[in-house]
Coordinates of C-alpha atoms and ligand atoms in Angstrom, one line a residue:
M1 CA 72.1 106.0 60.1
T2 CA 70.9 107.5 63.4
Q3 CA 70.3 111.2 64.0
L4 CA 72.9 112.6 66.3
D5 CA 70.5 113.7 69.0
R6 CA 69.1 110.2 69.3
I7 CA 72.4 108.7 70.1
R8 CA 74.0 108.4 73.6
N9 CA 77.5 106.9 73.9
F10 CA 78.7 105.9 77.4
S11 CA 80.9 103.7 79.5
I12 CA 80.6 102.3 83.0
V13 CA 83.4 103.1 85.4
A14 CA 83.7 101.1 88.7
H15 CA 86.0 99.4 91.0
I16 CA 86.3 95.7 90.5
D17 CA 83.3 93.8 91.9
H18 CA 81.1 96.8 92.3
G19 CA 78.8 95.4 89.7
K20 CA 79.7 96.9 86.3
S21 CA 79.1 93.7 84.4
T22 CA 75.9 92.9 86.2
L23 CA 74.5 96.4 85.4
A24 CA 75.5 96.0 81.8
D25 CA 73.7 92.7 81.6
R26 CA 70.6 94.3 83.1
L27 CA 70.6 97.2 80.6
I28 CA 70.8 94.7 77.8
Q29 CA 68.1 92.5 79.2
M30 CA 65.6 95.3 80.1
T31 CA 65.8 96.7 76.6
G32 CA 65.2 93.3 75.0
T33 CA 68.5 93.6 73.1
V34 CA 69.0 89.9 73.8
A35 CA 66.2 87.3 74.1
E36 CA 65.8 86.1 77.7
R37 CA 66.8 82.5 76.9
D38 CA 70.1 83.7 75.3
M39 CA 71.1 85.7 78.4
K40 CA 74.2 84.3 79.9
A41 CA 75.5 85.6 83.2
Q42 CA 78.0 88.3 82.5
L43 CA 77.5 88.5 78.8
L44 CA 80.2 91.0 78.2
D45 CA 83.1 89.1 79.7
S46 CA 83.6 86.8 76.8
M47 CA 86.9 85.0 77.5
D48 CA 86.8 82.1 80.0
I49 CA 89.7 83.3 81.9
E50 CA 88.1 86.7 82.4
R51 CA 85.0 85.0 83.7
E52 CA 87.0 82.9 86.1
R53 CA 89.0 85.7 87.5
G54 CA 86.1 88.1 87.4
I55 CA 88.0 90.7 85.4
T56 CA 87.3 92.3 82.1
I57 CA 90.4 92.5 79.9
K58 CA 89.3 93.3 76.3
A59 CA 87.1 96.3 75.8
N60 CA 83.7 95.2 74.5
T61 CA 80.7 97.1 73.4
V62 CA 76.9 96.7 72.8
R63 CA 74.3 98.8 71.0
I64 CA 71.0 99.1 72.8
E65 CA 67.8 100.5 71.4
Y66 CA 65.8 102.2 74.1
P67 CA 62.3 103.7 73.7
A68 CA 62.4 106.6 76.1
K69 CA 59.6 108.3 78.0
D70 CA 59.7 111.3 75.6
G71 CA 58.3 109.0 72.9
H72 CA 61.6 108.7 70.9
T73 CA 63.7 105.7 70.5
Y74 CA 67.4 106.2 71.3
V75 CA 70.5 104.3 70.3
L76 CA 72.6 103.7 73.4
N77 CA 76.2 102.5 72.8
L78 CA 77.8 101.1 75.8
I79 CA 81.6 100.6 75.7
D80 CA 82.8 98.1 78.3
T81 CA 86.2 99.2 79.5
P82 CA 88.8 97.0 81.2
G83 CA 88.8 97.5 85.0
H84 CA 92.5 96.9 85.8
V85 CA 95.3 99.3 86.1
D86 CA 97.5 97.3 83.6
F87 CA 95.1 98.3 80.8
A88 CA 94.9 102.0 81.7
Y89 CA 95.8 103.0 78.1
E90 CA 93.0 100.9 76.6
V91 CA 90.7 102.5 79.2
S92 CA 91.8 106.0 78.3
R93 CA 91.3 105.4 74.5
S94 CA 87.8 103.9 74.9
M95 CA 86.8 106.8 77.2
R96 CA 87.6 109.2 74.3
A97 CA 85.2 107.3 72.1
V98 CA 82.2 108.2 74.3
E99 CA 80.7 111.4 75.9
G100 CA 79.5 110.2 79.3
S101 CA 80.0 107.6 82.1
L102 CA 77.9 105.9 84.6
L103 CA 79.9 105.9 87.8
V104 CA 79.0 102.7 89.7
V105 CA 79.8 102.6 93.4
D106 CA 78.9 99.7 95.7
A107 CA 76.6 101.3 98.3
S108 CA 77.9 99.0 101.0
Q109 CA 81.6 99.7 100.2
G110 CA 82.1 103.3 98.9
V111 CA 84.8 104.7 96.7
E112 CA 87.8 102.5 96.1
A113 CA 91.2 103.1 94.4
Q114 CA 90.1 101.9 91.0
T115 CA 86.9 103.9 91.2
L116 CA 89.1 107.0 91.6
A117 CA 91.5 106.1 88.8
N118 CA 88.8 105.2 86.4
V119 CA 86.6 108.2 87.2
Y120 CA 89.5 110.6 86.7
Q121 CA 90.1 109.1 83.3
A122 CA 86.4 109.8 82.5
I123 CA 86.7 113.4 83.8
D124 CA 89.9 113.8 81.8
A125 CA 88.1 112.7 78.7
G126 CA 85.5 115.4 79.3
H127 CA 82.6 113.1 80.3
D128 CA 79.4 114.0 81.9
I129 CA 79.0 111.6 84.8
V130 CA 75.9 110.0 86.4
P131 CA 76.7 108.4 89.8
V132 CA 74.9 105.1 90.4
L133 CA 74.7 103.5 93.9
N134 CA 74.6 99.7 93.4
K135 CA 73.7 96.8 95.7
I136 CA 71.2 98.7 97.7
D137 CA 69.5 95.3 98.3
L138 CA 72.3 94.5 100.7
P139 CA 71.6 95.1 104.4
A140 CA 75.0 96.8 104.8
A141 CA 74.1 99.3 102.0
D142 CA 74.3 102.9 103.2
P143 CA 73.5 105.1 100.1
E144 CA 73.5 108.4 102.0
R145 CA 77.0 107.8 103.4
V146 CA 78.3 106.7 100.1
K147 CA 76.9 109.8 98.4
E148 CA 78.9 111.9 100.8
N149 CA 81.8 109.7 100.2
I150 CA 81.7 110.3 96.5
E151 CA 81.4 114.1 97.0
D152 CA 84.3 114.1 99.5
V153 CA 86.7 111.9 97.7
I154 CA 86.0 112.5 94.0
G155 CA 84.5 116.0 94.3
I156 CA 81.5 115.6 92.0
D157 CA 77.9 116.3 92.9
A158 CA 76.2 113.1 94.0
S159 CA 72.9 114.5 95.3
D160 CA 71.0 112.9 92.5
A161 CA 72.9 109.6 92.4
I162 CA 70.6 106.8 91.3
P163 CA 70.1 104.0 93.9
I164 CA 69.8 100.6 92.2
S165 CA 70.3 96.9 92.6
A166 CA 71.7 95.4 89.5
K167 CA 71.0 92.0 91.0
T168 CA 67.3 92.4 91.5
G169 CA 66.7 94.9 88.7
L170 CA 65.6 97.7 91.0
G171 CA 66.2 101.2 89.6
I172 CA 67.4 100.1 86.1
P173 CA 64.6 102.0 84.3
D174 CA 65.9 105.2 86.1
V175 CA 69.4 104.5 84.8
L176 CA 68.1 104.2 81.2
E177 CA 66.2 107.5 81.5
A178 CA 69.2 109.2 83.0
I179 CA 71.5 108.1 80.2
V180 CA 69.1 109.9 77.7
K181 CA 68.4 112.9 79.9
R182 CA 71.6 113.6 81.7
L183 CA 74.3 112.5 79.2
P184 CA 75.0 114.6 76.1
A185 CA 74.4 113.6 72.5
P186 CA 77.6 113.3 70.4
K187 CA 78.6 116.0 68.0
G188 CA 80.0 115.5 64.4
D189 CA 79.7 116.6 60.8
R190 CA 78.2 114.2 58.3
N191 CA 79.5 116.1 55.3
A192 CA 83.1 116.4 56.5
P193 CA 85.8 113.9 55.4
L194 CA 85.7 110.6 57.3
K195 CA 87.4 110.6 60.7
A196 CA 87.0 107.6 62.9
M197 CA 88.8 106.3 65.9
L198 CA 90.1 102.8 66.2
V199 CA 88.9 101.9 69.7
D200 CA 89.8 98.2 69.9
S201 CA 90.6 95.2 67.8
W202 CA 90.5 91.5 68.3
Y203 CA 90.9 88.2 66.4
D204 CA 87.9 86.2 65.5
S205 CA 88.5 82.7 64.2
Y206 CA 85.9 83.1 61.4
L207 CA 86.2 86.7 60.5
G208 CA 89.9 87.4 61.1
V209 CA 90.7 90.7 62.7
V210 CA 87.7 92.7 63.8
V211 CA 88.1 96.4 64.4
M212 CA 85.9 98.5 66.6
I213 CA 85.5 102.1 65.5
R214 CA 83.8 105.3 66.6
V215 CA 82.9 107.7 63.8
I216 CA 83.7 111.3 64.6
D217 CA 82.9 113.0 61.2
G218 CA 81.8 111.8 57.8
V219 CA 80.2 108.5 56.8
I220 CA 81.8 105.0 56.4
K221 CA 80.2 102.4 54.1
K222 CA 80.8 98.8 53.2
G223 CA 83.2 98.6 50.3
D224 CA 85.0 101.9 51.1
R225 CA 88.8 102.0 50.9
V226 CA 90.1 103.4 54.1
K227 CA 93.5 104.3 55.5
M228 CA 94.9 103.9 59.0
M229 CA 96.8 107.2 59.5
Q230 CA 99.5 106.0 61.9
T231 CA 100.4 102.8 60.1
G232 CA 99.7 104.1 56.6
A233 CA 98.0 100.8 55.6
V234 CA 95.1 100.9 53.2
Y235 CA 92.2 98.4 53.3
G236 CA 88.9 97.7 51.6
I237 CA 86.0 97.3 54.0
D238 CA 84.5 93.8 53.7
K239 CA 81.9 94.0 56.5
L240 CA 80.4 96.7 58.6
A241 CA 78.3 95.8 61.6
V242 CA 77.0 96.9 65.0
L243 CA 77.2 94.7 68.2
K244 CA 74.0 93.7 69.8
P245 CA 76.2 92.2 71.3
Q246 CA 76.3 89.7 68.4
M247 CA 77.2 91.2 65.0
V248 CA 74.4 92.6 62.9
D249 CA 75.4 93.9 59.5
I250 CA 74.7 97.6 58.7
A251 CA 75.1 99.5 55.5
E252 CA 76.8 102.6 56.9
L253 CA 77.9 104.3 60.1
G254 CA 77.6 108.1 60.5
P255 CA 78.9 110.6 63.1
G256 CA 78.5 109.6 66.7
E257 CA 78.0 105.9 65.8
I258 CA 80.0 103.0 67.1
G259 CA 80.4 99.7 65.2
V260 CA 82.9 97.2 63.9
L261 CA 84.5 96.5 60.5
T262 CA 86.5 93.7 58.9
A263 CA 88.9 94.3 56.1
S264 CA 91.2 91.3 55.5
I265 CA 93.6 92.6 58.1
K266 CA 96.0 89.7 58.9
Q267 CA 96.8 90.3 62.6
V268 CA 95.8 92.4 65.5
R269 CA 99.4 93.8 65.4
D270 CA 98.5 95.6 62.2
T271 CA 96.0 97.7 64.1
R272 CA 96.8 100.4 66.7
V273 CA 94.3 101.4 69.3
G274 CA 93.9 105.1 69.1
D275 CA 94.7 105.3 65.3
T276 CA 92.6 107.4 63.0
I277 CA 90.8 105.8 60.1
T278 CA 89.9 108.0 57.1
H279 CA 89.1 107.6 53.4
E280 CA 92.0 106.9 51.1
R281 CA 90.8 109.3 48.4
K282 CA 89.4 112.1 50.5
P283 CA 91.3 112.0 53.8
C284 CA 90.7 114.2 56.8
A285 CA 93.2 117.0 57.4
E286 CA 94.5 116.0 60.8
P287 CA 94.6 112.7 62.7
L288 CA 93.0 112.5 66.2
P289 CA 95.4 113.9 68.9
G290 CA 97.2 112.0 71.6
F291 CA 98.0 108.7 69.9
K292 CA 100.6 106.5 71.6
P293 CA 101.3 102.8 71.3
A294 CA 101.0 100.7 74.4
Q295 CA 104.4 100.1 76.0
P296 CA 105.3 97.0 77.8
V297 CA 106.7 97.9 81.3
V298 CA 107.3 94.5 82.9
F299 CA 109.6 91.9 81.3
C300 CA 110.3 88.3 82.2
G301 CA 111.7 85.2 80.6
L302 CA 109.5 82.3 79.7
F303 CA 111.1 78.9 79.2
P304 CA 109.6 75.4 78.7
V305 CA 110.3 73.1 81.6
D306 CA 111.0 70.4 79.0
A307 CA 113.4 71.7 76.4
N308 CA 111.6 69.7 73.7
D309 CA 108.6 72.0 74.1
F310 CA 110.3 75.0 72.7
E311 CA 108.6 74.8 69.3
A312 CA 105.3 74.3 70.9
L313 CA 105.9 77.4 73.1
R314 CA 106.8 79.4 70.0
D315 CA 103.6 78.3 68.3
A316 CA 101.5 79.1 71.3
I317 CA 103.0 82.6 71.7
E318 CA 102.5 83.4 68.0
K319 CA 98.9 82.3 68.2
L320 CA 98.2 84.4 71.3
A321 CA 99.9 87.4 69.7
L322 CA 97.3 87.3 67.0
N323 CA 94.8 88.3 69.6
D324 CA 96.8 90.5 72.0
A325 CA 99.0 93.2 70.5
S326 CA 100.0 94.5 73.8
F327 CA 102.7 92.0 74.8
S328 CA 106.1 91.9 73.1
Y329 CA 108.3 88.8 72.6
E330 CA 111.7 87.9 71.3
M331 CA 113.7 84.7 71.5
E332 CA 116.1 84.4 74.4
T333 CA 118.8 81.9 75.4
S334 CA 119.8 81.4 78.9
A335 CA 122.8 79.4 80.0
A336 CA 120.7 77.9 82.7
L337 CA 117.3 77.5 81.0
G338 CA 118.1 76.9 77.3
F339 CA 115.9 78.4 74.6
G340 CA 112.9 80.5 75.5
F341 CA 111.4 83.9 75.1
R342 CA 111.8 87.3 76.8
M343 CA 108.3 88.8 76.9
G344 CA 107.1 92.3 77.8
F345 CA 103.8 93.0 79.4
L346 CA 101.7 96.0 80.4
G347 CA 101.8 95.0 84.0
L348 CA 101.9 92.1 86.4
L349 CA 98.3 91.0 85.9
H350 CA 98.8 91.0 82.2
L351 CA 101.9 88.8 82.7
E352 CA 99.9 86.4 84.8
V353 CA 97.0 86.2 82.4
V354 CA 99.3 85.5 79.4
R355 CA 101.3 82.9 81.3
D356 CA 98.1 81.2 82.5
R357 CA 96.7 81.0 79.0
L358 CA 99.9 79.5 77.6
E359 CA 99.9 76.9 80.3
R360 CA 96.2 76.1 80.2
E361 CA 95.2 76.5 76.6
Y362 CA 98.3 75.1 75.1
D363 CA 99.1 72.6 77.9
L364 CA 102.7 73.8 78.5
D365 CA 104.8 73.6 81.7
L366 CA 106.7 76.9 81.9
I367 CA 109.4 78.4 84.0
T368 CA 108.9 82.2 84.5
T369 CA 112.0 84.1 85.5
A370 CA 111.9 87.1 87.9
P371 CA 109.8 89.9 86.5
S372 CA 111.9 92.9 85.8
V373 CA 111.2 96.5 84.8
V374 CA 113.0 98.4 82.1
F375 CA 116.1 100.1 83.6
R376 CA 117.8 103.0 81.8
L377 CA 121.6 102.7 81.7
H378 CA 123.4 105.9 81.1
M379 CA 126.8 104.8 79.7
K380 CA 130.0 106.8 80.2
D381 CA 130.2 107.4 76.4
G382 CA 126.8 109.2 76.6
E383 CA 124.8 106.4 75.1
V384 CA 121.5 105.6 76.8
R385 CA 120.5 101.9 76.8
E386 CA 117.4 100.1 77.9
L387 CA 118.0 97.0 80.1
H388 CA 115.2 94.5 79.8
N389 CA 117.0 91.6 81.4
P390 CA 119.3 91.8 84.4
A391 CA 121.4 89.0 82.8
D392 CA 122.4 91.4 80.0
M393 CA 123.8 94.0 82.5
P394 CA 127.2 95.3 81.1
D395 CA 130.3 95.7 83.2
L396 CA 129.8 98.5 85.8
T397 CA 132.9 100.3 84.7
Y398 CA 131.2 101.4 81.5
I399 CA 128.1 102.8 83.3
D400 CA 127.8 106.3 84.5
H401 CA 124.5 105.9 86.3
I402 CA 121.3 103.9 86.2
E403 CA 117.7 105.1 86.3
E404 CA 114.6 103.2 87.2
P405 CA 110.8 103.8 86.6
R406 CA 108.8 105.2 89.5
I407 CA 105.1 105.1 90.0
K408 CA 102.5 107.2 91.8
A409 CA 100.5 104.7 93.9
T410 CA 97.1 105.4 95.5
I411 CA 96.1 103.1 98.2
M412 CA 92.7 103.2 100.1
V413 CA 92.5 101.2 103.3
P414 CA 90.4 101.1 106.5
D415 CA 92.1 102.9 109.3
E416 CA 93.2 99.9 111.4
Y417 CA 95.4 98.6 108.6
L418 CA 97.1 101.9 107.8
G419 CA 100.2 101.2 109.9
D420 CA 100.8 97.9 108.0
I421 CA 100.5 99.7 104.7
L422 CA 102.9 102.4 105.6
K423 CA 105.4 99.8 106.7
L424 CA 105.0 97.8 103.5
C425 CA 105.5 100.9 101.4
Q426 CA 108.5 102.0 103.5
D427 CA 110.1 98.5 103.1
R428 CA 109.7 98.9 99.3
R429 CA 111.6 102.2 99.2
G430 CA 108.4 104.2 99.0
I431 CA 108.2 108.0 99.7
Q432 CA 104.9 109.1 101.2
Q433 CA 103.3 111.9 99.3
N434 CA 100.0 112.4 100.9
L435 CA 97.6 111.0 103.5
T436 CA 93.9 112.0 103.7
Y437 CA 90.8 110.5 105.3
A438 CA 87.2 109.9 104.1
G439 CA 85.3 108.6 107.1
S440 CA 87.2 105.7 108.6
R441 CA 89.1 105.0 105.4
A442 CA 92.5 106.4 104.7
M443 CA 93.9 107.3 101.3
V444 CA 97.6 107.3 101.0
E445 CA 99.7 108.3 98.0
Y446 CA 103.2 106.9 97.6
D447 CA 106.0 107.5 95.2
L448 CA 107.5 104.0 94.7
P449 CA 110.0 102.2 92.4
L450 CA 108.0 100.0 90.0
A451 CA 110.7 97.3 90.5
E452 CA 109.6 96.9 94.1
V453 CA 105.9 96.5 93.1
V454 CA 106.3 93.9 90.3
F455 CA 107.1 90.9 92.5
D456 CA 104.5 90.4 95.1
F457 CA 103.5 93.9 96.3
Y458 CA 99.8 93.4 95.5
D459 CA 99.7 90.0 97.2
R460 CA 101.3 91.4 100.3
L461 CA 98.9 94.4 100.3
K462 CA 96.0 92.0 100.2
S463 CA 97.3 89.8 102.9
V464 CA 98.3 92.5 105.4
T465 CA 94.9 94.1 105.0
K466 CA 92.8 90.9 104.8
G467 CA 91.7 92.0 101.3
Y468 CA 90.3 95.4 102.4
A469 CA 92.9 97.6 100.7
S470 CA 92.5 98.8 97.1
F471 CA 95.4 99.9 95.0
D472 CA 96.1 101.7 91.8
Y473 CA 99.1 103.2 90.1
Q474 CA 100.4 105.3 87.3
L475 CA 103.9 105.5 85.9
S476 CA 105.4 108.8 86.8
E477 CA 109.1 109.2 85.8
Y478 CA 112.5 107.6 85.5
R479 CA 114.8 108.5 88.3
E480 CA 118.5 107.8 89.2
D481 CA 119.2 105.5 92.1
N482 CA 122.0 103.3 93.4
L483 CA 121.2 100.1 91.6
V484 CA 123.3 97.0 91.2
K485 CA 122.9 93.5 89.7
M486 CA 122.8 90.7 92.2
S487 CA 123.7 87.2 90.9
I488 CA 122.9 83.9 92.5
L489 CA 125.3 81.0 92.3
V490 CA 124.2 77.4 92.9
N491 CA 127.0 75.0 93.4
D492 CA 129.4 77.7 92.3
E493 CA 127.6 78.2 89.0
P494 CA 125.8 81.4 88.3
V495 CA 122.1 80.9 87.5
D496 CA 121.3 83.7 85.1
A497 CA 117.6 83.3 85.4
L498 CA 117.8 84.2 89.1
S499 CA 119.8 87.5 88.8
I500 CA 118.0 90.6 89.7
M501 CA 118.6 94.4 89.9
V502 CA 118.4 95.7 93.5
H503 CA 119.1 98.8 95.4
R504 CA 122.6 98.6 96.9
D505 CA 121.4 99.3 100.5
R506 CA 118.9 96.5 100.2
A507 CA 121.2 94.0 98.4
E508 CA 122.5 92.3 101.5
S509 CA 119.1 91.6 103.0
R510 CA 117.5 90.6 99.7
G511 CA 120.4 88.3 99.0
R512 CA 120.1 86.7 102.5
V513 CA 116.4 86.1 102.0
M514 CA 116.9 84.7 98.6
V515 CA 119.6 82.2 99.5
E516 CA 117.6 81.1 102.6
K517 CA 114.6 80.5 100.4
L518 CA 116.5 78.6 97.8
K519 CA 117.9 76.5 100.6
E520 CA 114.3 75.5 101.4
L521 CA 113.2 75.2 97.8
I522 CA 116.0 73.1 96.3
P523 CA 115.8 69.5 97.5
R524 CA 118.9 67.8 99.0
H525 CA 121.2 66.0 96.6
M526 CA 123.9 63.4 97.2
F527 CA 126.4 66.1 97.7
K528 CA 126.7 69.5 99.5
I529 CA 125.4 72.4 97.6
P530 CA 126.6 76.0 98.4
I531 CA 124.1 78.8 97.4
Q532 CA 125.5 82.3 97.2
A533 CA 124.4 85.8 96.4
A534 CA 127.0 88.0 94.9
I535 CA 127.5 91.5 93.6
G536 CA 130.2 91.6 91.0
G537 CA 132.8 89.1 92.4
R538 CA 131.8 89.7 96.1
V539 CA 129.7 87.2 97.9
I540 CA 127.1 88.9 100.2
A541 CA 125.2 85.9 101.4
R542 CA 125.7 82.2 101.6
E543 CA 123.8 79.1 102.7
T544 CA 124.6 75.4 102.2
I545 CA 122.3 72.5 101.5
S546 CA 123.6 69.4 103.2
A547 CA 124.1 66.2 101.4
M548 CA 121.6 63.3 101.5
R549 CA 121.3 59.8 100.1
K550 CA 118.3 60.1 97.9
D551 CA 117.0 56.6 97.6
V552 CA 113.3 56.7 97.5
T553 CA 113.0 52.9 97.3
A554 CA 115.0 52.4 100.5
K555 CA 111.8 52.1 102.5
C556 CA 110.5 49.1 100.6
Y557 CA 112.4 46.2 102.0
G558 CA 112.1 43.0 100.2
G559 CA 110.2 42.1 97.1
D560 CA 107.2 44.4 96.6
A561 CA 108.1 45.2 93.0
T562 CA 104.9 47.1 92.2
R563 CA 105.3 49.5 95.1
K564 CA 108.9 50.0 94.1
K565 CA 107.9 50.8 90.6
K566 CA 105.2 53.2 91.7
L567 CA 107.7 55.1 93.8
L568 CA 110.1 55.4 90.9
E569 CA 107.4 56.6 88.7
K570 CA 106.4 59.2 91.2
Q571 CA 110.0 60.4 91.3
K572 CA 110.1 60.6 87.5
E573 CA 106.9 62.7 87.5
G574 CA 108.5 65.0 90.1
K575 CA 111.5 65.3 87.9
K576 CA 109.5 66.8 85.1
K577 CA 109.0 69.8 87.3
M578 CA 112.7 70.1 87.8
R579 CA 115.4 71.7 85.8
Q580 CA 119.0 70.6 85.7
F581 CA 121.7 73.2 86.5
G582 CA 125.2 71.6 86.2
K583 CA 124.8 68.8 88.7
V584 CA 121.9 70.3 90.6
E585 CA 118.2 70.0 90.0
I586 CA 116.1 73.1 90.8
P587 CA 112.3 72.9 90.9
Q588 CA 110.6 75.3 88.5
S589 CA 108.6 76.9 91.4
A590 CA 111.8 78.1 92.9
F591 CA 112.3 80.8 90.3
I592 CA 109.3 82.8 91.4
N593 CA 109.2 81.8 95.0
A594 CA 112.8 82.7 95.7
L595 CA 111.9 86.3 94.9
K596 CA 109.0 86.7 97.3
M597 CA 109.8 89.0 100.1
D598 CA 107.3 87.9 102.7
S599 CA 109.6 86.7 105.4
Ligands
GTP601 N1 73.7 91.9 96.3 C1 74.1 92.4 95.2 N2 75.1 91.8 94.5 C2 75.5 92.4 93.3 C3 74.7 93.4 92.7 N3 75.3 93.7 91.6 C4 76.4 92.9 91.4 N4 76.4 92.0 92.5 C5 77.4 91.0 92.7 O1 78.7 91.5 92.9 C6 79.7 90.7 92.3 C7 80.5 91.5 91.3 O2 79.7 91.9 90.2 P1 80.3 92.1 88.7 O3 79.1 92.7 87.9 O4 81.0 90.9 88.3 O5 81.3 93.3 89.0 P2 82.2 94.0 88.0 O6 82.4 95.4 88.6 O7 81.7 93.9 86.6 O8 83.6 93.3 88.2 P3 84.7 93.2 87.1 O9 84.1 92.7 85.8 O10 85.6 92.3 87.8 O11 85.3 94.6 87.0 C8 79.0 89.6 91.6 O12 79.0 88.5 92.5 C9 77.5 90.1 91.5 O13 76.6 89.0 91.5 C10 73.6 94.0 93.5 O14 72.9 94.9 93.1 N5 73.4 93.4 94.7

């Protein structure tokens, strides 16, 4: 067990790409925690998909031993927090497990929207903060300007910010000294009953569920029987270890320490991030405050393109669920798409990551229906219902009013793109709250309906600003608005997977865009196909796909049988990506593309 004043626990907060992972790797490398030959680029981003997309999803941690200039050796525990807004709850929990943060800002870029969001989480958690200016090796780096920028925008003292290059290693020793000198040691009582926070958990194919903990008070040992205070479950501890970053067994963990345990826990779902772990026999009096389970906010349907793949899809989802407790799923049947699942996610990125993993790791072709938020239906009889799927919308005559979730969005953007951003937000029913400047960058705050952000807001934001805008949001409240369900009929048949909730004032224009897009997206058939958008029984937009004789072999006159066969095969291949609705075949890509609002 390590003495409290020789421990420093910290996290690194940064905007995506400002160099958080590179700095973490350097700290590990310079302290000899990992042998040089074992050093993989971006050690902490363990999942392939994370590495590919350059985002960190699962919180991760490493214990570093650092011999400081004062002659003592310190234990530095770094908790790696996820950088994306969808995982804000995980970020806020892991922040509460440490006492300080390194605030990394790219010295050629300055403060971005996620810098702000993450640093405010750190400030909320009561952290001491050491600003670090990264990438000073770049010609465009301007540390003095970025110091001012940090002071202006965040409002913390940046005069002694540490200039570094995580790439070349310049300044890293100063960072290590600053962690010891400028961040506080943890507090805790070794003799009090055990109180530990469940910071994170994940599934390991050899060890089963691994739980990361931060001990607040008391001592935890291998073999102890512990209780999770929220779930009430009791477990015997099989293994206690620290992460270096590979697991190294340890006999006990005392106050201020961070480590992992295993305890024959079956699935990640049995653990709750933020839960309090205590001894079964001698529990602590109070659990840690502020526990709340992560709530999915974006829902969509996932269906196999080939109906025969349903069991394979179920299998794949159950396997993924072992490792990710933050999405929800239940079986769903759609008149149009057959058997599938309605799944709930923490946000759009989370949705994309899960869908990608299902398609890639389990080799499934999937149809994703329109992402939808959770609407609150206030019924005339006083009941309040949650609507997860527009297809389940009850008859309007039973509904008194409908509420939708709103967000507070913060967007940072260079001056010259501000006009485009304001227009985009206005188009999405946004209400401007605030507009300030830091140098030539504008910071705007908008109150927006989450429903308008879940389709393609982020893509649009990136494209109108050539990638220079940054964006972050928080859910704010549910508010009433004039919302209706719009259905799409293809060849006079409603396609439930295409129905969406829209604002009544926007219904007509959305409907027109959708039917026009579907006209492009659905190939011609041998007969005319009407496509209609309707609210209740009233058609608000209509297009027709004209008929065509679809004979792909017509071009091959005469006898070339192999060529003919090849063409037919190609057609069959294309068919796999199609889905039959009555007499009409709709390509799977149409379900998402029909909803994009770029035209
Ligand atoms: N020139 C230069 N490039 C750097 C430096 N530090 C990091 N980079 C590069 O910047 C990019 C982003 O660095 P990462 O460490 O992946 O950034 P991150 O903040 O961890 O990103 P996420 O994990 O996506 O949040 C990579 O291409 C790094 O090689 C630096 O000091 N100088």
